[in-house]
Amino acid sequence: MSIFKKKEKEGMPAISTASLPDIVFMLLFFFMVATVMRKDTLIVKNELPFADQIEKLDRKNMVIHIYAGKPSSRYKNVGSEAKIQLNDKFANIKDIQPFVLEEIKSKPKELQPYLTTALKVDKDTKMGLVGDIKKELRDVRMLKINYTTRSGEATDNLK
């Protein structure tokens, strides 16, 4: 009898999964940092005008965004006249009131009196459309209006 016994082949050794949670969390953190959360996809041209006296809005969750401008190059089949964009679709002037009322209802009660409407209007859009938007906002008592602009000299708009 011998002291040493010959081992039988047991097959492949098991793969260690000890580092798997580390890899999963590393990927999770990477995607959390690298992902951009975009609320709306622009379907209108939105080259903002320049302004030299600007203020930054304090709280983004208290803002209702309305976009206006010519349809972007992907939506040329809609026409070349300036359009209104509410969320991710084109809208008419009459769609503004229900949209704003729905947005107001979706906000907490204590924030509702402090809501601001931000108009992101392309610099080539006619003021007639902006006036119509403001009239519709006036009809639903949304009197706090902010015009979103880029920082710069107002004379840069003439270029």
Short mmCIF file of N, CA and C in Angstrom, two decimals:
data_model
loop_
_atom_site.label_atom_id
_atom_site.label_comp_id
_atom_site.label_asym_id
_atom_site.label_seq_id
_atom_site.Cartn_x
_atom_site.Cartn_y
_atom_site.Cartn_z
N MET A 1 0.81 -1.17 0.00
CA MET A 1 0.00 0.00 0.00
C MET A 1 0.86 1.24 0.00
N SER A 2 0.42 2.15 -0.80
CA SER A 2 1.22 3.36 -0.85
C SER A 2 0.52 4.48 -0.09
N ILE A 3 1.30 5.41 0.38
CA ILE A 3 0.75 6.53 1.14
C ILE A 3 0.10 7.53 0.20
N PHE A 4 0.63 7.69 -0.96
CA PHE A 4 0.09 8.65 -1.93
C PHE A 4 -0.92 7.97 -2.82
N LYS A 5 -2.09 8.60 -2.87
CA LYS A 5 -3.13 8.09 -3.77
C LYS A 5 -3.24 9.01 -4.97
N LYS A 6 -3.50 8.43 -6.05
CA LYS A 6 -3.64 9.20 -7.27
C LYS A 6 -5.04 9.84 -7.29
N LYS A 7 -5.07 11.20 -7.48
CA LYS A 7 -6.35 11.91 -7.49
C LYS A 7 -7.05 11.66 -8.82
N GLU A 8 -8.33 11.56 -8.71
CA GLU A 8 -9.12 11.43 -9.94
C GLU A 8 -9.38 12.82 -10.48
N LYS A 9 -9.50 12.93 -11.76
CA LYS A 9 -9.77 14.24 -12.37
C LYS A 9 -11.16 14.68 -11.97
N GLU A 10 -11.23 15.90 -11.41
CA GLU A 10 -12.52 16.44 -10.98
C GLU A 10 -13.14 17.37 -12.01
N GLY A 11 -12.51 17.65 -13.07
CA GLY A 11 -13.03 18.56 -14.08
C GLY A 11 -12.45 19.96 -13.88
N MET A 12 -13.10 20.94 -14.50
CA MET A 12 -12.64 22.32 -14.42
C MET A 12 -12.97 22.91 -13.05
N PRO A 13 -12.06 23.72 -12.52
CA PRO A 13 -12.36 24.35 -11.24
C PRO A 13 -13.44 25.43 -11.44
N ALA A 14 -14.21 25.73 -10.43
CA ALA A 14 -15.29 26.72 -10.50
C ALA A 14 -14.70 28.12 -10.67
N ILE A 15 -15.40 28.93 -11.42
CA ILE A 15 -14.96 30.32 -11.63
C ILE A 15 -15.33 31.13 -10.40
N SER A 16 -14.39 31.90 -9.94
CA SER A 16 -14.63 32.72 -8.76
C SER A 16 -15.50 33.93 -9.13
N THR A 17 -16.55 34.11 -8.38
CA THR A 17 -17.44 35.26 -8.62
C THR A 17 -17.30 36.31 -7.52
N ALA A 18 -16.23 36.30 -6.81
CA ALA A 18 -16.04 37.24 -5.71
C ALA A 18 -15.94 38.69 -6.20
N SER A 19 -15.37 38.92 -7.37
CA SER A 19 -15.22 40.29 -7.86
C SER A 19 -16.43 40.75 -8.68
N LEU A 20 -17.41 39.91 -8.92
CA LEU A 20 -18.57 40.28 -9.72
C LEU A 20 -19.35 41.46 -9.15
N PRO A 21 -19.65 41.53 -7.85
CA PRO A 21 -20.36 42.72 -7.33
C PRO A 21 -19.57 44.01 -7.54
N ASP A 22 -18.26 43.95 -7.44
CA ASP A 22 -17.45 45.15 -7.66
C ASP A 22 -17.60 45.64 -9.10
N ILE A 23 -17.58 44.71 -10.04
CA ILE A 23 -17.71 45.08 -11.45
C ILE A 23 -19.10 45.66 -11.73
N VAL A 24 -20.13 45.05 -11.16
CA VAL A 24 -21.50 45.53 -11.37
C VAL A 24 -21.66 46.94 -10.82
N PHE A 25 -21.18 47.20 -9.62
CA PHE A 25 -21.30 48.55 -9.04
C PHE A 25 -20.46 49.56 -9.80
N MET A 26 -19.31 49.16 -10.29
CA MET A 26 -18.49 50.07 -11.07
C MET A 26 -19.22 50.48 -12.36
N LEU A 27 -19.85 49.53 -13.04
CA LEU A 27 -20.63 49.84 -14.23
C LEU A 27 -21.84 50.70 -13.90
N LEU A 28 -22.50 50.41 -12.79
CA LEU A 28 -23.64 51.20 -12.37
C LEU A 28 -23.24 52.66 -12.14
N PHE A 29 -22.16 52.90 -11.42
CA PHE A 29 -21.71 54.26 -11.18
C PHE A 29 -21.30 54.95 -12.48
N PHE A 30 -20.66 54.22 -13.36
CA PHE A 30 -20.27 54.81 -14.64
C PHE A 30 -21.48 55.30 -15.41
N PHE A 31 -22.52 54.48 -15.52
CA PHE A 31 -23.70 54.88 -16.27
C PHE A 31 -24.49 55.97 -15.57
N MET A 32 -24.46 56.00 -14.24
CA MET A 32 -25.13 57.07 -13.52
C MET A 32 -24.45 58.42 -13.80
N VAL A 33 -23.15 58.42 -13.89
CA VAL A 33 -22.42 59.66 -14.13
C VAL A 33 -22.45 60.07 -15.60
N ALA A 34 -22.37 59.11 -16.50
CA ALA A 34 -22.24 59.42 -17.92
C ALA A 34 -23.57 59.66 -18.62
N THR A 35 -24.69 59.28 -18.02
CA THR A 35 -25.98 59.42 -18.67
C THR A 35 -26.53 60.82 -18.48
N VAL A 36 -27.01 61.40 -19.57
CA VAL A 36 -27.62 62.72 -19.51
C VAL A 36 -29.13 62.53 -19.55
N MET A 37 -29.81 63.11 -18.58
CA MET A 37 -31.26 63.02 -18.54
C MET A 37 -31.83 64.24 -19.26
N ARG A 38 -32.46 64.01 -20.37
CA ARG A 38 -33.04 65.09 -21.15
C ARG A 38 -34.54 65.00 -21.05
N LYS A 39 -35.14 66.12 -20.69
CA LYS A 39 -36.58 66.12 -20.51
C LYS A 39 -37.32 66.13 -21.85
N ASP A 40 -36.93 67.02 -22.72
CA ASP A 40 -37.60 67.17 -24.01
C ASP A 40 -36.61 67.00 -25.15
N THR A 41 -37.08 66.40 -26.23
CA THR A 41 -36.31 66.31 -27.45
C THR A 41 -36.77 67.44 -28.36
N LEU A 42 -35.85 68.29 -28.77
CA LEU A 42 -36.23 69.43 -29.57
C LEU A 42 -36.61 69.01 -30.99
N ILE A 43 -37.77 69.44 -31.42
CA ILE A 43 -38.20 69.19 -32.79
C ILE A 43 -38.37 70.51 -33.53
N VAL A 44 -38.04 71.63 -32.85
CA VAL A 44 -38.03 72.93 -33.50
C VAL A 44 -36.62 73.51 -33.40
N LYS A 45 -36.30 74.37 -34.34
CA LYS A 45 -35.02 75.07 -34.30
C LYS A 45 -35.04 75.98 -33.07
N ASN A 46 -34.00 75.96 -32.29
CA ASN A 46 -34.00 76.72 -31.05
C ASN A 46 -32.67 77.39 -30.81
N GLU A 47 -32.35 78.35 -31.68
CA GLU A 47 -31.15 79.15 -31.50
C GLU A 47 -31.57 80.39 -30.70
N LEU A 48 -31.22 80.40 -29.44
CA LEU A 48 -31.68 81.44 -28.53
C LEU A 48 -30.97 82.77 -28.81
N PRO A 49 -31.68 83.88 -28.61
CA PRO A 49 -31.05 85.19 -28.79
C PRO A 49 -30.10 85.51 -27.64
N PHE A 50 -29.25 86.50 -27.85
CA PHE A 50 -28.31 86.94 -26.82
C PHE A 50 -28.95 88.03 -25.97
N ALA A 51 -28.54 88.09 -24.71
CA ALA A 51 -28.96 89.15 -23.81
C ALA A 51 -27.83 89.42 -22.83
N ASP A 52 -27.71 90.67 -22.41
CA ASP A 52 -26.60 91.00 -21.51
C ASP A 52 -27.05 91.14 -20.05
N GLN A 53 -28.33 91.23 -19.78
CA GLN A 53 -28.83 91.31 -18.41
C GLN A 53 -29.68 90.08 -18.14
N ILE A 54 -29.04 89.03 -17.67
CA ILE A 54 -29.74 87.78 -17.46
C ILE A 54 -29.66 87.36 -16.00
N GLU A 55 -30.63 86.55 -15.59
CA GLU A 55 -30.65 85.95 -14.27
C GLU A 55 -30.91 84.47 -14.43
N LYS A 56 -30.32 83.70 -13.55
CA LYS A 56 -30.53 82.26 -13.59
C LYS A 56 -31.72 81.92 -12.70
N LEU A 57 -32.58 81.02 -13.19
CA LEU A 57 -33.71 80.58 -12.38
C LEU A 57 -33.21 79.68 -11.26
N ASP A 58 -33.77 79.88 -10.08
CA ASP A 58 -33.30 79.14 -8.91
C ASP A 58 -33.67 77.66 -8.96
N ARG A 59 -34.93 77.38 -9.17
CA ARG A 59 -35.39 75.99 -9.08
C ARG A 59 -35.98 75.56 -10.42
N LYS A 60 -35.35 74.55 -11.01
CA LYS A 60 -35.78 74.06 -12.32
C LYS A 60 -37.12 73.32 -12.25
N ASN A 61 -37.47 72.77 -11.09
CA ASN A 61 -38.72 72.01 -11.00
C ASN A 61 -39.94 72.92 -10.93
N MET A 62 -39.74 74.24 -10.87
CA MET A 62 -40.85 75.18 -10.82
C MET A 62 -41.03 75.90 -12.15
N VAL A 63 -40.54 75.29 -13.24
CA VAL A 63 -40.57 75.93 -14.56
C VAL A 63 -41.34 75.05 -15.54
N ILE A 64 -42.20 75.68 -16.32
CA ILE A 64 -42.92 75.02 -17.41
C ILE A 64 -42.31 75.55 -18.70
N HIS A 65 -41.82 74.65 -19.56
CA HIS A 65 -41.12 75.06 -20.78
C HIS A 65 -42.05 75.01 -21.99
N ILE A 66 -42.00 76.09 -22.77
CA ILE A 66 -42.70 76.16 -24.06
C ILE A 66 -41.67 76.57 -25.10
N TYR A 67 -41.53 75.77 -26.15
CA TYR A 67 -40.56 76.04 -27.22
C TYR A 67 -41.30 76.58 -28.44
N ALA A 68 -40.64 77.48 -29.17
CA ALA A 68 -41.21 77.99 -30.42
C ALA A 68 -40.09 78.22 -31.41
N GLY A 69 -40.35 77.88 -32.65
CA GLY A 69 -39.36 78.07 -33.71
C GLY A 69 -39.76 77.30 -34.95
N LYS A 70 -38.96 77.44 -35.98
CA LYS A 70 -39.22 76.69 -37.21
C LYS A 70 -38.91 75.22 -36.97
N PRO A 71 -39.63 74.32 -37.63
CA PRO A 71 -39.34 72.89 -37.47
C PRO A 71 -37.90 72.57 -37.86
N SER A 72 -37.28 71.65 -37.14
CA SER A 72 -35.91 71.27 -37.44
C SER A 72 -35.86 70.54 -38.78
N SER A 73 -34.67 70.28 -39.26
CA SER A 73 -34.50 69.71 -40.60
C SER A 73 -35.17 68.35 -40.76
N ARG A 74 -35.34 67.61 -39.68
CA ARG A 74 -36.00 66.30 -39.78
C ARG A 74 -37.50 66.43 -40.00
N TYR A 75 -38.08 67.59 -39.68
CA TYR A 75 -39.52 67.77 -39.76
C TYR A 75 -39.91 68.82 -40.80
N LYS A 76 -39.21 68.85 -41.91
CA LYS A 76 -39.52 69.81 -42.98
C LYS A 76 -40.86 69.52 -43.64
N ASN A 77 -41.37 68.30 -43.50
CA ASN A 77 -42.66 67.97 -44.10
C ASN A 77 -43.82 68.68 -43.40
N VAL A 78 -43.60 69.23 -42.23
CA VAL A 78 -44.63 69.95 -41.48
C VAL A 78 -44.81 71.35 -42.03
N GLY A 79 -43.79 71.89 -42.65
CA GLY A 79 -43.83 73.24 -43.19
C GLY A 79 -42.64 74.04 -42.70
N SER A 80 -42.58 75.29 -43.13
CA SER A 80 -41.45 76.12 -42.73
C SER A 80 -41.86 77.25 -41.79
N GLU A 81 -43.14 77.36 -41.48
CA GLU A 81 -43.60 78.39 -40.54
C GLU A 81 -43.23 77.98 -39.12
N ALA A 82 -43.06 78.99 -38.26
CA ALA A 82 -42.72 78.73 -36.86
C ALA A 82 -43.84 77.96 -36.18
N LYS A 83 -43.46 76.99 -35.38
CA LYS A 83 -44.40 76.11 -34.67
C LYS A 83 -44.13 76.18 -33.17
N ILE A 84 -45.10 75.71 -32.40
CA ILE A 84 -44.98 75.61 -30.95
C ILE A 84 -44.73 74.15 -30.61
N GLN A 85 -43.81 73.93 -29.67
CA GLN A 85 -43.55 72.58 -29.20
C GLN A 85 -43.88 72.51 -27.71
N LEU A 86 -44.77 71.59 -27.37
CA LEU A 86 -45.10 71.29 -25.98
C LEU A 86 -44.71 69.85 -25.72
N ASN A 87 -43.86 69.64 -24.75
CA ASN A 87 -43.24 68.34 -24.50
C ASN A 87 -42.52 67.90 -25.77
N ASP A 88 -42.88 66.77 -26.36
CA ASP A 88 -42.16 66.26 -27.52
C ASP A 88 -43.00 66.27 -28.79
N LYS A 89 -43.97 67.18 -28.89
CA LYS A 89 -44.79 67.20 -30.10
C LYS A 89 -45.20 68.62 -30.46
N PHE A 90 -45.54 68.80 -31.73
CA PHE A 90 -46.02 70.09 -32.20
C PHE A 90 -47.39 70.36 -31.60
N ALA A 91 -47.69 71.64 -31.41
CA ALA A 91 -48.97 72.02 -30.82
C ALA A 91 -49.49 73.28 -31.48
N ASN A 92 -50.78 73.52 -31.31
CA ASN A 92 -51.41 74.75 -31.78
C ASN A 92 -51.52 75.72 -30.61
N ILE A 93 -51.92 76.93 -30.91
CA ILE A 93 -52.09 77.94 -29.87
C ILE A 93 -53.12 77.47 -28.84
N LYS A 94 -54.18 76.83 -29.29
CA LYS A 94 -55.26 76.39 -28.39
C LYS A 94 -54.84 75.25 -27.47
N ASP A 95 -53.71 74.59 -27.77
CA ASP A 95 -53.24 73.50 -26.91
C ASP A 95 -52.46 73.99 -25.70
N ILE A 96 -52.13 75.28 -25.66
CA ILE A 96 -51.30 75.80 -24.57
C ILE A 96 -52.04 75.78 -23.24
N GLN A 97 -53.30 76.24 -23.23
CA GLN A 97 -54.04 76.30 -21.97
C GLN A 97 -54.18 74.93 -21.31
N PRO A 98 -54.66 73.89 -22.03
CA PRO A 98 -54.75 72.58 -21.37
C PRO A 98 -53.38 72.05 -20.92
N PHE A 99 -52.34 72.31 -21.71
CA PHE A 99 -51.00 71.87 -21.35
C PHE A 99 -50.54 72.52 -20.05
N VAL A 100 -50.72 73.83 -19.94
CA VAL A 100 -50.28 74.54 -18.74
C VAL A 100 -51.09 74.10 -17.52
N LEU A 101 -52.39 73.96 -17.69
CA LEU A 101 -53.23 73.52 -16.57
C LEU A 101 -52.83 72.12 -16.10
N GLU A 102 -52.50 71.25 -17.04
CA GLU A 102 -52.06 69.89 -16.67
C GLU A 102 -50.72 69.93 -15.94
N GLU A 103 -49.81 70.78 -16.41
CA GLU A 103 -48.51 70.92 -15.74
C GLU A 103 -48.68 71.47 -14.33
N ILE A 104 -49.59 72.43 -14.16
CA ILE A 104 -49.83 72.99 -12.83
C ILE A 104 -50.35 71.92 -11.89
N LYS A 105 -51.27 71.08 -12.38
CA LYS A 105 -51.83 70.01 -11.54
C LYS A 105 -50.78 68.98 -11.15
N SER A 106 -49.77 68.80 -12.00
CA SER A 106 -48.76 67.78 -11.71
C SER A 106 -47.75 68.24 -10.66
N LYS A 107 -47.73 69.52 -10.33
CA LYS A 107 -46.80 70.05 -9.34
C LYS A 107 -47.44 70.00 -7.95
N PRO A 108 -46.62 69.95 -6.90
CA PRO A 108 -47.18 69.98 -5.54
C PRO A 108 -47.95 71.28 -5.28
N LYS A 109 -48.98 71.19 -4.43
CA LYS A 109 -49.85 72.34 -4.14
C LYS A 109 -49.08 73.56 -3.66
N GLU A 110 -48.07 73.33 -2.81
CA GLU A 110 -47.35 74.47 -2.23
C GLU A 110 -46.47 75.19 -3.26
N LEU A 111 -46.11 74.52 -4.37
CA LEU A 111 -45.29 75.15 -5.40
C LEU A 111 -46.11 75.84 -6.49
N GLN A 112 -47.37 75.51 -6.61
CA GLN A 112 -48.20 76.02 -7.71
C GLN A 112 -48.22 77.54 -7.83
N PRO A 113 -48.29 78.31 -6.75
CA PRO A 113 -48.30 79.78 -6.92
C PRO A 113 -46.97 80.35 -7.42
N TYR A 114 -45.90 79.58 -7.33
CA TYR A 114 -44.57 80.07 -7.68
C TYR A 114 -44.08 79.58 -9.04
N LEU A 115 -44.92 78.93 -9.80
CA LEU A 115 -44.51 78.40 -11.09
C LEU A 115 -44.21 79.52 -12.09
N THR A 116 -43.22 79.29 -12.92
CA THR A 116 -42.82 80.23 -13.96
C THR A 116 -42.89 79.53 -15.30
N THR A 117 -43.32 80.25 -16.33
CA THR A 117 -43.33 79.71 -17.67
C THR A 117 -42.10 80.23 -18.40
N ALA A 118 -41.27 79.33 -18.90
CA ALA A 118 -40.07 79.71 -19.65
C ALA A 118 -40.36 79.56 -21.13
N LEU A 119 -40.23 80.66 -21.85
CA LEU A 119 -40.40 80.64 -23.30
C LEU A 119 -39.03 80.52 -23.94
N LYS A 120 -38.79 79.41 -24.61
CA LYS A 120 -37.54 79.21 -25.33
C LYS A 120 -37.85 79.40 -26.81
N VAL A 121 -37.67 80.63 -27.25
CA VAL A 121 -38.10 81.03 -28.59
C VAL A 121 -36.87 81.25 -29.45
N ASP A 122 -36.90 80.69 -30.65
CA ASP A 122 -35.82 80.88 -31.61
C ASP A 122 -35.71 82.36 -31.97
N LYS A 123 -34.49 82.81 -32.23
CA LYS A 123 -34.29 84.24 -32.48
C LYS A 123 -34.93 84.72 -33.78
N ASP A 124 -35.26 83.82 -34.70
CA ASP A 124 -35.89 84.21 -35.97
C ASP A 124 -37.41 84.10 -35.96
N THR A 125 -37.98 83.76 -34.80
CA THR A 125 -39.43 83.61 -34.69
C THR A 125 -40.09 84.99 -34.61
N LYS A 126 -41.21 85.14 -35.28
CA LYS A 126 -41.94 86.41 -35.30
C LYS A 126 -42.61 86.67 -33.95
N MET A 127 -42.69 87.94 -33.57
CA MET A 127 -43.28 88.31 -32.28
C MET A 127 -44.78 88.06 -32.24
N GLY A 128 -45.44 87.92 -33.38
CA GLY A 128 -46.87 87.63 -33.39
C GLY A 128 -47.16 86.31 -32.69
N LEU A 129 -46.33 85.29 -32.96
CA LEU A 129 -46.50 83.99 -32.31
C LEU A 129 -46.25 84.10 -30.81
N VAL A 130 -45.23 84.86 -30.44
CA VAL A 130 -44.92 85.04 -29.02
C VAL A 130 -46.07 85.77 -28.32
N GLY A 131 -46.64 86.76 -28.98
CA GLY A 131 -47.79 87.49 -28.42
C GLY A 131 -48.99 86.57 -28.23
N ASP A 132 -49.23 85.67 -29.19
CA ASP A 132 -50.33 84.72 -29.06
C ASP A 132 -50.10 83.76 -27.89
N ILE A 133 -48.86 83.32 -27.72
CA ILE A 133 -48.54 82.43 -26.60
C ILE A 133 -48.78 83.17 -25.28
N LYS A 134 -48.33 84.42 -25.20
CA LYS A 134 -48.51 85.20 -23.97
C LYS A 134 -49.98 85.43 -23.67
N LYS A 135 -50.81 85.63 -24.70
CA LYS A 135 -52.24 85.82 -24.48
C LYS A 135 -52.87 84.56 -23.89
N GLU A 136 -52.49 83.41 -24.42
CA GLU A 136 -53.02 82.15 -23.89
C GLU A 136 -52.57 81.94 -22.44
N LEU A 137 -51.33 82.31 -22.12
CA LEU A 137 -50.85 82.19 -20.75
C LEU A 137 -51.59 83.15 -19.82
N ARG A 138 -51.90 84.33 -20.33
CA ARG A 138 -52.65 85.30 -19.53
C ARG A 138 -54.04 84.76 -19.20
N ASP A 139 -54.65 84.05 -20.14
CA ASP A 139 -56.00 83.52 -19.93
C ASP A 139 -56.05 82.47 -18.83
N VAL A 140 -54.93 81.77 -18.57
CA VAL A 140 -54.90 80.79 -17.49
C VAL A 140 -54.16 81.33 -16.26
N ARG A 141 -53.95 82.65 -16.23
CA ARG A 141 -53.36 83.34 -15.08
C ARG A 141 -51.91 82.92 -14.80
N MET A 142 -51.17 82.55 -15.84
CA MET A 142 -49.73 82.29 -15.71
C MET A 142 -49.01 83.57 -16.12
N LEU A 143 -48.81 84.46 -15.15
CA LEU A 143 -48.30 85.78 -15.45
C LEU A 143 -46.79 85.90 -15.26
N LYS A 144 -46.16 84.89 -14.65
CA LYS A 144 -44.71 84.91 -14.49
C LYS A 144 -44.08 84.23 -15.70
N ILE A 145 -43.51 85.05 -16.58
CA ILE A 145 -42.94 84.53 -17.83
C ILE A 145 -41.45 84.87 -17.86
N ASN A 146 -40.67 83.88 -18.27
CA ASN A 146 -39.23 84.04 -18.39
C ASN A 146 -38.85 83.77 -19.85
N TYR A 147 -38.07 84.66 -20.43
CA TYR A 147 -37.56 84.44 -21.79
C TYR A 147 -36.16 83.86 -21.65
N THR A 148 -35.96 82.66 -22.12
CA THR A 148 -34.66 82.01 -22.03
C THR A 148 -33.75 82.54 -23.13
N THR A 149 -32.54 82.96 -22.74
CA THR A 149 -31.59 83.54 -23.68
C THR A 149 -30.21 82.98 -23.43
N ARG A 150 -29.28 83.37 -24.30
CA ARG A 150 -27.86 83.05 -24.11
C ARG A 150 -27.17 84.29 -23.59
N SER A 151 -26.11 84.09 -22.86
CA SER A 151 -25.35 85.21 -22.34
C SER A 151 -24.49 85.81 -23.45
N GLY A 152 -24.52 87.12 -23.55
CA GLY A 152 -23.74 87.81 -24.57
C GLY A 152 -24.24 89.23 -24.73
N GLU A 153 -23.76 89.91 -25.71
CA GLU A 153 -24.20 91.27 -25.99
C GLU A 153 -25.45 91.25 -26.86
N ALA A 154 -26.38 92.13 -26.58
CA ALA A 154 -27.62 92.19 -27.35
C ALA A 154 -27.35 92.55 -28.81
N THR A 155 -26.26 93.24 -29.07
CA THR A 155 -25.94 93.59 -30.47
C THR A 155 -25.52 92.36 -31.29
N ASP A 156 -25.18 91.27 -30.61
CA ASP A 156 -24.82 90.04 -31.34
C ASP A 156 -26.02 89.45 -32.08
N ASN A 157 -27.25 89.85 -31.71
CA ASN A 157 -28.44 89.34 -32.38
C ASN A 157 -28.59 89.90 -33.79
N LEU A 158 -27.90 90.99 -34.09
CA LEU A 158 -28.01 91.61 -35.40
C LEU A 158 -27.18 90.91 -36.45
N LYS A 159 -26.29 90.04 -36.04
CA LYS A 159 -25.38 89.36 -36.98
C LYS A 159 -26.10 88.28 -37.73
#
